[in-house]
Amino acid sequence: MMRSPGPWGVVGAAAALLVFWHLAAVAAHSPALPPPWPALAAFWQSLGRGMERHVAVSAARVLASLAWAAALAVPAGLVLGRYPALDRWVAPLIYLTYPIPKVAFLFLVIHFLGIYNLAKIFLIGLIVFFQLLVTARDAARSVPRELLLSVRSLGAGETQLFRHVVFPAALPALFTAARIGLGTAIAVLFLTETFATDAGIGYFLVDAYSRFDYAALFAGIMAMSLMGLVLYVLLDGLEGRVCRWRRA
Amino acid sequence: MVEVRQLEVTYSGPQGPVRALAGVDFTLPDGESCAIIGPSGCGKTTLLSVLAGLVAPTAGRAMIRGQPVAARRPETALILQDYGLLPWKTVEHNAELGLLIRGVGAAERRRRVEEVLRELGLWEFRRHYPHQLSGGMRQRVAIARALTLGPDLLLMDEPFSSLDALTRESLQETLLDVWRRGGTTLVLVTHSIEEAALVGRTVLVLSERPGRVAHRLENPSAGRVEYRASPHYHRQCVRLRRLLADGAGRQAGPQRSRRAAGGGGAP
Ligand SMILES: Nc1ncnc2c1ncn2[C@@H]1O[C@H](COP(=O)(O)OP(=O)(O)O)[C@@H](O)[C@H]1O
Ligand SMILES: [Mg+2]
């Protein structure tokens, strides 16, 4: 199981990145790649001037996307994994649609869901949905037969098997998928925030770029990476609580 | 009473039908103990699964107390060799699972779980997860989980085979203590001659697949305290070893075409 980085790990990694960034900036010697300090200063100044709102809006979009994707994909995937007969029909559908870059449907999504939050949350969630669906299905498939047998012999019906065996057995794999999905979600988030919004880190980045304010641009990148860090830590914390047996 | 008549089970495997059991016949009065031994793959687990209501007979029947075995006979408990415990539940939560599934209230669950855990020496470990326990302790938890249900029929599939000798002996004693209190019919599948002779007042020797009862050894002293140290026990082990070598070497009963039927072929 992956553990959250300790505070010193984070500080060390941040320091290493800053050093690397500084060296790269010196070598590049270009206004497009400012050294860390002006960017850090810009980041500092942006706090209290809207950066918190951008981060909060972006984080809310990502979390909402993950939430709806998980709420649908996990039960559906677990059921598919438990019923191979059903999966035989659905699997081709999944494999046909899974590889399609969902971003290609941007125009469709906008056409039906408008250009605002709903469209963004739908599109981000759609990508995570498939990752969780396939993981949940495979995890449900690989639950040891003996476990199911022994719990069934205690009198468990199908719903109780899901509750006591299939779902908990799938949790570690689901958290791994959620971690991978989170990375994808943040990447797609940026894309969806480049249009039709006046909030979110993506918007902040595009805005900074259009003003050729490279320091602000990098301040936004820092904010994005910090947001990612916080979301990962939250996810790990949740996993630690839910999968307590794996730490014990 | 457990009554098995002309029991046949044929699985539909990927390479055609697999005949696991071919005409198993035996009866077992209430409160008795029975050990089932036989070559690997001869259908021992299948037989227990039928008694547990997890596998339906292809032909013949299995009755418990006059009733055909139903999928969820609440008084039957099954203990498997491994994997019986849920890794994500602590000892106490594993132990109460059967009660929880049966809708027993929280207070009653706590009371019965505490009673059984204390009896089996597991109470101090109630907050542990299975992977924090030794194999012997885990198997103890599996027994505890079965006992919380107050079963009148306890089915065990090679429950102690992965344990070291001392742990196995101590668990065998625990099991026999429980059985001696009465009220529980015990059916134990094992591949250990010593265990079969120690536990089973009746020992059934199954033939090679498709399994049938090749021999039946009456072993009325089994289960008594100190039986393990008696010369009689050792003689029974020798006797059983001979029966096993004999029964495993060839098919019992009428020979004809049984083998062909078991060997698969056109579905
Ligand atoms: N679910 C199943 N589907 C198909 N074949 C099975 C199944 N379960 C067991 N078998 C086959 O039936 C035979 C008896 O199996 P089993 O009852 O597990 O034997 P034992 O417990 O004596 O080793 C074996 O050949 C096994 O491969
Ligand atoms: Mg077996």
PDB file of C-alpha atoms in Angstrom, chain B residues 5-247:
ATOM      1  CA  ARG B   5     -28.051 -42.133  -0.766  1.00  0.00           C
ATOM      2  CA  GLN B   6     -26.541 -42.986  -4.154  1.00  0.00           C
ATOM      3  CA  LEU B   7     -25.125 -39.501  -4.339  1.00  0.00           C
ATOM      4  CA  GLU B   8     -23.674 -38.499  -7.668  1.00  0.00           C
ATOM      5  CA  VAL B   9     -22.147 -35.191  -8.633  1.00  0.00           C
ATOM      6  CA  THR B  10     -20.980 -34.387 -12.123  1.00  0.00           C
ATOM      7  CA  TYR B  11     -19.455 -30.992 -12.825  1.00  0.00           C
ATOM      8  CA  SER B  12     -19.560 -29.452 -16.251  1.00  0.00           C
ATOM      9  CA  GLY B  13     -15.902 -28.605 -16.727  1.00  0.00           C
ATOM     10  CA  PRO B  14     -14.358 -26.806 -19.702  1.00  0.00           C
ATOM     11  CA  GLN B  15     -13.237 -30.165 -21.132  1.00  0.00           C
ATOM     12  CA  GLY B  16     -16.597 -31.814 -20.743  1.00  0.00           C
ATOM     13  CA  PRO B  17     -18.287 -33.286 -17.686  1.00  0.00           C
ATOM     14  CA  VAL B  18     -16.204 -34.227 -14.655  1.00  0.00           C
ATOM     15  CA  ARG B  19     -17.674 -36.947 -12.527  1.00  0.00           C
ATOM     16  CA  ALA B  20     -16.653 -36.180  -8.946  1.00  0.00           C
ATOM     17  CA  LEU B  21     -18.851 -38.562  -6.963  1.00  0.00           C
ATOM     18  CA  ALA B  22     -20.433 -41.785  -8.161  1.00  0.00           C
ATOM     19  CA  GLY B  23     -22.899 -43.340  -5.786  1.00  0.00           C
ATOM     20  CA  VAL B  24     -21.848 -42.369  -2.301  1.00  0.00           C
ATOM     21  CA  ASP B  25     -23.868 -44.080   0.403  1.00  0.00           C
ATOM     22  CA  PHE B  26     -23.711 -43.694   4.149  1.00  0.00           C
ATOM     23  CA  THR B  27     -25.703 -42.734   7.200  1.00  0.00           C
ATOM     24  CA  LEU B  28     -24.553 -41.053  10.345  1.00  0.00           C
ATOM     25  CA  PRO B  29     -26.624 -40.789  13.537  1.00  0.00           C
ATOM     26  CA  ASP B  30     -26.933 -37.448  15.312  1.00  0.00           C
ATOM     27  CA  GLY B  31     -24.083 -36.471  17.541  1.00  0.00           C
ATOM     28  CA  GLU B  32     -21.651 -38.842  15.842  1.00  0.00           C
ATOM     29  CA  SER B  33     -18.271 -37.988  14.432  1.00  0.00           C
ATOM     30  CA  CYS B  34     -17.213 -39.085  10.995  1.00  0.00           C
ATOM     31  CA  ALA B  35     -13.902 -38.718   9.227  1.00  0.00           C
ATOM     32  CA  ILE B  36     -13.675 -38.909   5.455  1.00  0.00           C
ATOM     33  CA  ILE B  37     -10.371 -39.784   3.875  1.00  0.00           C
ATOM     34  CA  GLY B  38      -9.387 -40.564   0.315  1.00  0.00           C
ATOM     35  CA  PRO B  39      -6.966 -39.726  -2.466  1.00  0.00           C
ATOM     36  CA  SER B  40      -6.741 -36.142  -3.553  1.00  0.00           C
ATOM     37  CA  GLY B  41      -9.292 -35.174  -6.169  1.00  0.00           C
ATOM     38  CA  CYS B  42     -11.654 -37.999  -5.261  1.00  0.00           C
ATOM     39  CA  GLY B  43     -14.504 -35.653  -4.394  1.00  0.00           C
ATOM     40  CA  LYS B  44     -14.162 -35.105  -0.640  1.00  0.00           C
ATOM     41  CA  THR B  45     -14.671 -31.363  -0.889  1.00  0.00           C
ATOM     42  CA  THR B  46     -17.532 -31.975  -3.275  1.00  0.00           C
ATOM     43  CA  LEU B  47     -19.198 -34.265  -0.750  1.00  0.00           C
ATOM     44  CA  LEU B  48     -18.922 -31.637   1.988  1.00  0.00           C
ATOM     45  CA  SER B  49     -20.209 -28.963  -0.378  1.00  0.00           C
ATOM     46  CA  VAL B  50     -23.288 -31.070  -1.029  1.00  0.00           C
ATOM     47  CA  LEU B  51     -23.867 -31.474   2.700  1.00  0.00           C
ATOM     48  CA  ALA B  52     -23.388 -27.736   3.132  1.00  0.00           C
ATOM     49  CA  GLY B  53     -25.947 -27.062   0.427  1.00  0.00           C
ATOM     50  CA  LEU B  54     -23.420 -25.334  -1.825  1.00  0.00           C
ATOM     51  CA  VAL B  55     -23.476 -27.937  -4.590  1.00  0.00           C
ATOM     52  CA  ALA B  56     -26.625 -29.690  -5.767  1.00  0.00           C
ATOM     53  CA  PRO B  57     -26.540 -33.465  -6.321  1.00  0.00           C
ATOM     54  CA  THR B  58     -26.660 -34.585  -9.930  1.00  0.00           C
ATOM     55  CA  ALA B  59     -28.403 -37.762  -8.800  1.00  0.00           C
ATOM     56  CA  GLY B  60     -29.235 -39.403  -5.511  1.00  0.00           C
ATOM     57  CA  ARG B  61     -29.864 -37.375  -2.393  1.00  0.00           C
ATOM     58  CA  ALA B  62     -28.463 -36.018   0.812  1.00  0.00           C
ATOM     59  CA  MET B  63     -30.744 -35.627   3.804  1.00  0.00           C
ATOM     60  CA  ILE B  64     -30.103 -34.020   7.148  1.00  0.00           C
ATOM     61  CA  ARG B  65     -32.543 -34.827   9.912  1.00  0.00           C
ATOM     62  CA  GLY B  66     -34.996 -36.107   7.376  1.00  0.00           C
ATOM     63  CA  GLN B  67     -34.907 -33.006   5.204  1.00  0.00           C
ATOM     64  CA  PRO B  68     -33.223 -32.764   1.809  1.00  0.00           C
ATOM     65  CA  VAL B  69     -30.247 -30.457   2.160  1.00  0.00           C
ATOM     66  CA  ALA B  70     -31.294 -26.886   1.519  1.00  0.00           C
ATOM     67  CA  ALA B  71     -29.041 -24.070   0.428  1.00  0.00           C
ATOM     68  CA  ARG B  72     -29.237 -22.330   3.759  1.00  0.00           C
ATOM     69  CA  ARG B  73     -29.709 -24.724   6.554  1.00  0.00           C
ATOM     70  CA  PRO B  74     -28.872 -22.392   9.439  1.00  0.00           C
ATOM     71  CA  GLU B  75     -27.747 -25.147  11.793  1.00  0.00           C
ATOM     72  CA  THR B  76     -24.970 -26.336   9.489  1.00  0.00           C
ATOM     73  CA  ALA B  77     -21.517 -24.778   9.752  1.00  0.00           C
ATOM     74  CA  LEU B  78     -18.660 -25.276   7.304  1.00  0.00           C
ATOM     75  CA  ILE B  79     -14.975 -24.741   8.036  1.00  0.00           C
ATOM     76  CA  LEU B  80     -12.491 -24.675   5.187  1.00  0.00           C
ATOM     77  CA  GLN B  81      -8.763 -25.166   5.186  1.00  0.00           C
ATOM     78  CA  ASP B  82      -7.814 -21.644   4.174  1.00  0.00           C
ATOM     79  CA  TYR B  83      -9.319 -18.357   3.179  1.00  0.00           C
ATOM     80  CA  GLY B  84     -12.293 -18.863   5.383  1.00  0.00           C
ATOM     81  CA  LEU B  85     -11.606 -15.628   7.247  1.00  0.00           C
ATOM     82  CA  LEU B  86     -12.064 -12.190   5.793  1.00  0.00           C
ATOM     83  CA  PRO B  87      -8.728 -10.327   5.902  1.00  0.00           C
ATOM     84  CA  TRP B  88     -10.514  -6.987   6.372  1.00  0.00           C
ATOM     85  CA  LYS B  89     -12.335  -7.992   9.521  1.00  0.00           C
ATOM     86  CA  THR B  90     -10.867  -8.292  12.983  1.00  0.00           C
ATOM     87  CA  VAL B  91     -11.117 -11.534  14.914  1.00  0.00           C
ATOM     88  CA  GLU B  92     -14.302 -10.466  16.646  1.00  0.00           C
ATOM     89  CA  HIS B  93     -15.907  -9.213  13.456  1.00  0.00           C
ATOM     90  CA  ASN B  94     -15.006 -12.406  11.655  1.00  0.00           C
ATOM     91  CA  ALA B  95     -16.403 -14.422  14.508  1.00  0.00           C
ATOM     92  CA  GLU B  96     -19.705 -12.572  14.516  1.00  0.00           C
ATOM     93  CA  LEU B  97     -20.171 -12.660  10.743  1.00  0.00           C
ATOM     94  CA  GLY B  98     -22.494 -15.643  10.702  1.00  0.00           C
ATOM     95  CA  LEU B  99     -24.678 -14.082  13.378  1.00  0.00           C
ATOM     96  CA  LEU B 100     -24.687 -10.759  11.560  1.00  0.00           C
ATOM     97  CA  ILE B 101     -25.753 -12.420   8.332  1.00  0.00           C
ATOM     98  CA  ARG B 102     -28.540 -14.182  10.175  1.00  0.00           C
ATOM     99  CA  GLY B 103     -29.791 -10.882  11.502  1.00  0.00           C
ATOM    100  CA  VAL B 104     -28.980 -11.521  15.169  1.00  0.00           C
ATOM    101  CA  GLY B 105     -29.038  -8.294  17.198  1.00  0.00           C
ATOM    102  CA  ALA B 106     -25.864  -6.538  18.313  1.00  0.00           C
ATOM    103  CA  ALA B 107     -26.135  -7.311  22.026  1.00  0.00           C
ATOM    104  CA  GLU B 108     -26.764 -10.998  21.456  1.00  0.00           C
ATOM    105  CA  ARG B 109     -23.925 -11.100  18.913  1.00  0.00           C
ATOM    106  CA  ARG B 110     -21.500  -9.594  21.414  1.00  0.00           C
ATOM    107  CA  ARG B 111     -22.534 -12.006  24.110  1.00  0.00           C
ATOM    108  CA  ARG B 112     -22.128 -15.117  21.987  1.00  0.00           C
ATOM    109  CA  VAL B 113     -18.915 -13.970  20.359  1.00  0.00           C
ATOM    110  CA  GLU B 114     -17.349 -13.195  23.725  1.00  0.00           C
ATOM    111  CA  GLU B 115     -18.373 -16.552  25.113  1.00  0.00           C
ATOM    112  CA  VAL B 116     -16.886 -18.488  22.205  1.00  0.00           C
ATOM    113  CA  LEU B 117     -13.736 -16.367  21.888  1.00  0.00           C
ATOM    114  CA  ARG B 118     -13.006 -16.820  25.570  1.00  0.00           C
ATOM    115  CA  GLU B 119     -13.580 -20.526  25.321  1.00  0.00           C
ATOM    116  CA  LEU B 120     -11.121 -20.857  22.440  1.00  0.00           C
ATOM    117  CA  GLY B 121      -8.519 -18.589  24.032  1.00  0.00           C
ATOM    118  CA  LEU B 122      -8.976 -15.850  21.457  1.00  0.00           C
ATOM    119  CA  TRP B 123     -10.449 -13.093  23.557  1.00  0.00           C
ATOM    120  CA  GLU B 124      -7.180 -11.162  23.933  1.00  0.00           C
ATOM    121  CA  PHE B 125      -6.767 -11.253  20.172  1.00  0.00           C
ATOM    122  CA  ARG B 126     -10.228 -10.000  19.291  1.00  0.00           C
ATOM    123  CA  ARG B 127      -8.923  -6.745  17.788  1.00  0.00           C
ATOM    124  CA  HIS B 128      -6.311  -8.471  15.641  1.00  0.00           C
ATOM    125  CA  TYR B 129      -6.629  -8.979  11.923  1.00  0.00           C
ATOM    126  CA  PRO B 130      -6.185 -12.504  10.556  1.00  0.00           C
ATOM    127  CA  HIS B 131      -2.798 -11.758   9.009  1.00  0.00           C
ATOM    128  CA  GLN B 132      -1.491 -10.820  12.439  1.00  0.00           C
ATOM    129  CA  LEU B 133      -2.227 -14.304  13.739  1.00  0.00           C
ATOM    130  CA  SER B 134      -0.481 -17.631  13.307  1.00  0.00           C
ATOM    131  CA  GLY B 135      -2.087 -20.299  11.143  1.00  0.00           C
ATOM    132  CA  GLY B 136      -3.289 -22.156  14.200  1.00  0.00           C
ATOM    133  CA  MET B 137      -4.928 -19.072  15.683  1.00  0.00           C
ATOM    134  CA  ARG B 138      -6.614 -18.310  12.392  1.00  0.00           C
ATOM    135  CA  GLN B 139      -8.076 -21.766  12.224  1.00  0.00           C
ATOM    136  CA  ARG B 140      -9.240 -21.279  15.806  1.00  0.00           C
ATOM    137  CA  VAL B 141     -11.071 -18.140  14.687  1.00  0.00           C
ATOM    138  CA  ALA B 142     -12.702 -20.107  11.888  1.00  0.00           C
ATOM    139  CA  ILE B 143     -13.886 -22.645  14.441  1.00  0.00           C
ATOM    140  CA  ALA B 144     -15.103 -19.840  16.695  1.00  0.00           C
ATOM    141  CA  ARG B 145     -17.082 -18.337  13.853  1.00  0.00           C
ATOM    142  CA  ALA B 146     -18.760 -21.676  13.258  1.00  0.00           C
ATOM    143  CA  LEU B 147     -19.463 -22.257  16.946  1.00  0.00           C
ATOM    144  CA  THR B 148     -21.157 -18.886  17.489  1.00  0.00           C
ATOM    145  CA  LEU B 149     -23.922 -20.262  15.300  1.00  0.00           C
ATOM    146  CA  GLY B 150     -24.504 -23.154  17.692  1.00  0.00           C
ATOM    147  CA  PRO B 151     -24.447 -25.660  14.820  1.00  0.00           C
ATOM    148  CA  ASP B 152     -25.816 -29.172  15.099  1.00  0.00           C
ATOM    149  CA  LEU B 153     -23.734 -30.217  12.090  1.00  0.00           C
ATOM    150  CA  LEU B 154     -20.121 -29.145  11.757  1.00  0.00           C
ATOM    151  CA  LEU B 155     -18.482 -29.791   8.387  1.00  0.00           C
ATOM    152  CA  MET B 156     -14.725 -29.383   8.154  1.00  0.00           C
ATOM    153  CA  ASP B 157     -12.587 -29.624   5.018  1.00  0.00           C
ATOM    154  CA  GLU B 158      -8.988 -30.486   5.884  1.00  0.00           C
ATOM    155  CA  PRO B 159      -9.108 -27.874   8.606  1.00  0.00           C
ATOM    156  CA  PHE B 160      -5.706 -28.536  10.154  1.00  0.00           C
ATOM    157  CA  SER B 161      -3.639 -29.745   7.236  1.00  0.00           C
ATOM    158  CA  SER B 162      -1.488 -26.630   6.913  1.00  0.00           C
ATOM    159  CA  LEU B 163      -0.558 -26.516  10.601  1.00  0.00           C
ATOM    160  CA  ASP B 164       2.527 -27.806  12.337  1.00  0.00           C
ATOM    161  CA  ALA B 165       2.164 -30.979  14.372  1.00  0.00           C
ATOM    162  CA  LEU B 166       1.861 -29.445  17.837  1.00  0.00           C
ATOM    163  CA  THR B 167      -0.616 -26.785  16.781  1.00  0.00           C
ATOM    164  CA  ARG B 168      -2.607 -29.407  14.957  1.00  0.00           C
ATOM    165  CA  GLU B 169      -2.810 -31.607  18.030  1.00  0.00           C
ATOM    166  CA  SER B 170      -3.917 -28.750  20.211  1.00  0.00           C
ATOM    167  CA  LEU B 171      -6.641 -27.805  17.732  1.00  0.00           C
ATOM    168  CA  GLN B 172      -7.754 -31.396  17.436  1.00  0.00           C
ATOM    169  CA  GLU B 173      -8.161 -31.449  21.202  1.00  0.00           C
ATOM    170  CA  THR B 174     -10.131 -28.197  21.104  1.00  0.00           C
ATOM    171  CA  LEU B 175     -12.377 -29.629  18.441  1.00  0.00           C
ATOM    172  CA  LEU B 176     -12.937 -32.849  20.377  1.00  0.00           C
ATOM    173  CA  ASP B 177     -13.688 -30.865  23.541  1.00  0.00           C
ATOM    174  CA  VAL B 178     -16.412 -29.076  21.662  1.00  0.00           C
ATOM    175  CA  TRP B 179     -17.724 -32.289  20.173  1.00  0.00           C
ATOM    176  CA  ARG B 180     -17.741 -34.156  23.494  1.00  0.00           C
ATOM    177  CA  ARG B 181     -20.099 -31.566  24.942  1.00  0.00           C
ATOM    178  CA  GLY B 182     -22.656 -33.125  22.645  1.00  0.00           C
ATOM    179  CA  GLY B 183     -25.282 -31.792  20.327  1.00  0.00           C
ATOM    180  CA  THR B 184     -22.955 -31.531  17.336  1.00  0.00           C
ATOM    181  CA  THR B 185     -22.497 -34.011  14.541  1.00  0.00           C
ATOM    182  CA  LEU B 186     -19.019 -33.748  13.132  1.00  0.00           C
ATOM    183  CA  VAL B 187     -17.977 -34.530   9.572  1.00  0.00           C
ATOM    184  CA  LEU B 188     -14.282 -34.001   9.016  1.00  0.00           C
ATOM    185  CA  VAL B 189     -12.457 -34.395   5.720  1.00  0.00           C
ATOM    186  CA  THR B 190      -8.787 -35.073   6.147  1.00  0.00           C
ATOM    187  CA  HIS B 191      -5.861 -36.560   4.293  1.00  0.00           C
ATOM    188  CA  SER B 192      -4.182 -37.560   7.531  1.00  0.00           C
ATOM    189  CA  ILE B 193      -4.648 -41.170   8.611  1.00  0.00           C
ATOM    190  CA  GLU B 194      -3.837 -40.254  12.210  1.00  0.00           C
ATOM    191  CA  GLU B 195      -6.390 -37.474  12.279  1.00  0.00           C
ATOM    192  CA  ALA B 196      -9.084 -39.642  10.747  1.00  0.00           C
ATOM    193  CA  ALA B 197      -8.493 -42.359  13.323  1.00  0.00           C
ATOM    194  CA  LEU B 198      -8.375 -39.865  16.164  1.00  0.00           C
ATOM    195  CA  VAL B 199     -11.543 -37.950  15.364  1.00  0.00           C
ATOM    196  CA  GLY B 200     -13.842 -40.221  13.399  1.00  0.00           C
ATOM    197  CA  ARG B 201     -15.945 -42.748  15.281  1.00  0.00           C
ATOM    198  CA  THR B 202     -16.759 -43.752  11.749  1.00  0.00           C
ATOM    199  CA  VAL B 203     -14.103 -43.448   9.081  1.00  0.00           C
ATOM    200  CA  LEU B 204     -15.145 -43.494   5.446  1.00  0.00           C
ATOM    201  CA  VAL B 205     -12.450 -44.309   2.916  1.00  0.00           C
ATOM    202  CA  LEU B 206     -13.320 -42.973  -0.513  1.00  0.00           C
ATOM    203  CA  SER B 207     -12.099 -44.495  -3.762  1.00  0.00           C
ATOM    204  CA  GLU B 208     -10.299 -42.681  -6.527  1.00  0.00           C
ATOM    205  CA  ARG B 209     -12.382 -40.263  -8.554  1.00  0.00           C
ATOM    206  CA  PRO B 210     -15.268 -40.635  -9.099  1.00  0.00           C
ATOM    207  CA  GLY B 211     -15.499 -41.115  -5.368  1.00  0.00           C
ATOM    208  CA  ARG B 212     -17.596 -43.711  -3.647  1.00  0.00           C
ATOM    209  CA  VAL B 213     -17.315 -45.240  -0.208  1.00  0.00           C
ATOM    210  CA  ALA B 214     -14.683 -47.946  -0.632  1.00  0.00           C
ATOM    211  CA  HIS B 215     -14.446 -48.873   3.033  1.00  0.00           C
ATOM    212  CA  ARG B 216     -16.091 -48.006   6.281  1.00  0.00           C
ATOM    213  CA  LEU B 217     -14.107 -48.408   9.486  1.00  0.00           C
ATOM    214  CA  GLU B 218     -15.919 -48.475  12.802  1.00  0.00           C
ATOM    215  CA  ASN B 219     -13.762 -46.737  15.332  1.00  0.00           C
ATOM    216  CA  PRO B 220     -15.951 -46.348  18.426  1.00  0.00           C
ATOM    217  CA  SER B 221     -13.219 -45.222  20.797  1.00  0.00           C
ATOM    218  CA  ALA B 222     -12.414 -42.130  18.768  1.00  0.00           C
ATOM    219  CA  GLY B 223     -12.968 -38.855  20.503  1.00  0.00           C
ATOM    220  CA  ARG B 224     -12.229 -40.216  23.974  1.00  0.00           C
ATOM    221  CA  VAL B 225      -9.821 -38.338  26.147  1.00  0.00           C
ATOM    222  CA  GLU B 226      -6.297 -39.788  25.880  1.00  0.00           C
ATOM    223  CA  TYR B 227      -7.279 -41.954  22.920  1.00  0.00           C
ATOM    224  CA  ARG B 228      -4.228 -40.686  21.078  1.00  0.00           C
ATOM    225  CA  ALA B 229      -1.881 -42.459  23.503  1.00  0.00           C
ATOM    226  CA  SER B 230      -3.648 -45.825  23.460  1.00  0.00           C
ATOM    227  CA  PRO B 231      -2.374 -48.915  21.607  1.00  0.00           C
ATOM    228  CA  HIS B 232      -5.835 -49.387  20.171  1.00  0.00           C
ATOM    229  CA  TYR B 233      -5.548 -46.061  18.380  1.00  0.00           C
ATOM    230  CA  HIS B 234      -2.270 -47.122  16.814  1.00  0.00           C
ATOM    231  CA  ARG B 235      -3.761 -50.392  15.649  1.00  0.00           C
ATOM    232  CA  GLN B 236      -6.638 -48.481  14.067  1.00  0.00           C
ATOM    233  CA  CYS B 237      -4.147 -46.271  12.236  1.00  0.00           C
ATOM    234  CA  VAL B 238      -2.446 -49.340  10.805  1.00  0.00           C
ATOM    235  CA  ARG B 239      -5.781 -50.811   9.790  1.00  0.00           C
ATOM    236  CA  LEU B 240      -6.826 -47.597   8.147  1.00  0.00           C
ATOM    237  CA  ARG B 241      -3.551 -47.292   6.286  1.00  0.00           C
ATOM    238  CA  ARG B 242      -4.163 -50.723   4.761  1.00  0.00           C
ATOM    239  CA  LEU B 243      -7.722 -49.878   3.781  1.00  0.00           C
ATOM    240  CA  LEU B 244      -6.554 -46.681   2.205  1.00  0.00           C
ATOM    241  CA  ALA B 245      -3.813 -48.361   0.184  1.00  0.00           C
ATOM    242  CA  ASP B 246      -6.355 -50.918  -0.908  1.00  0.00           C
ATOM    243  CA  GLY B 247      -9.186 -48.508  -1.649  1.00  0.00           C
TER     244      GLY B 247
END
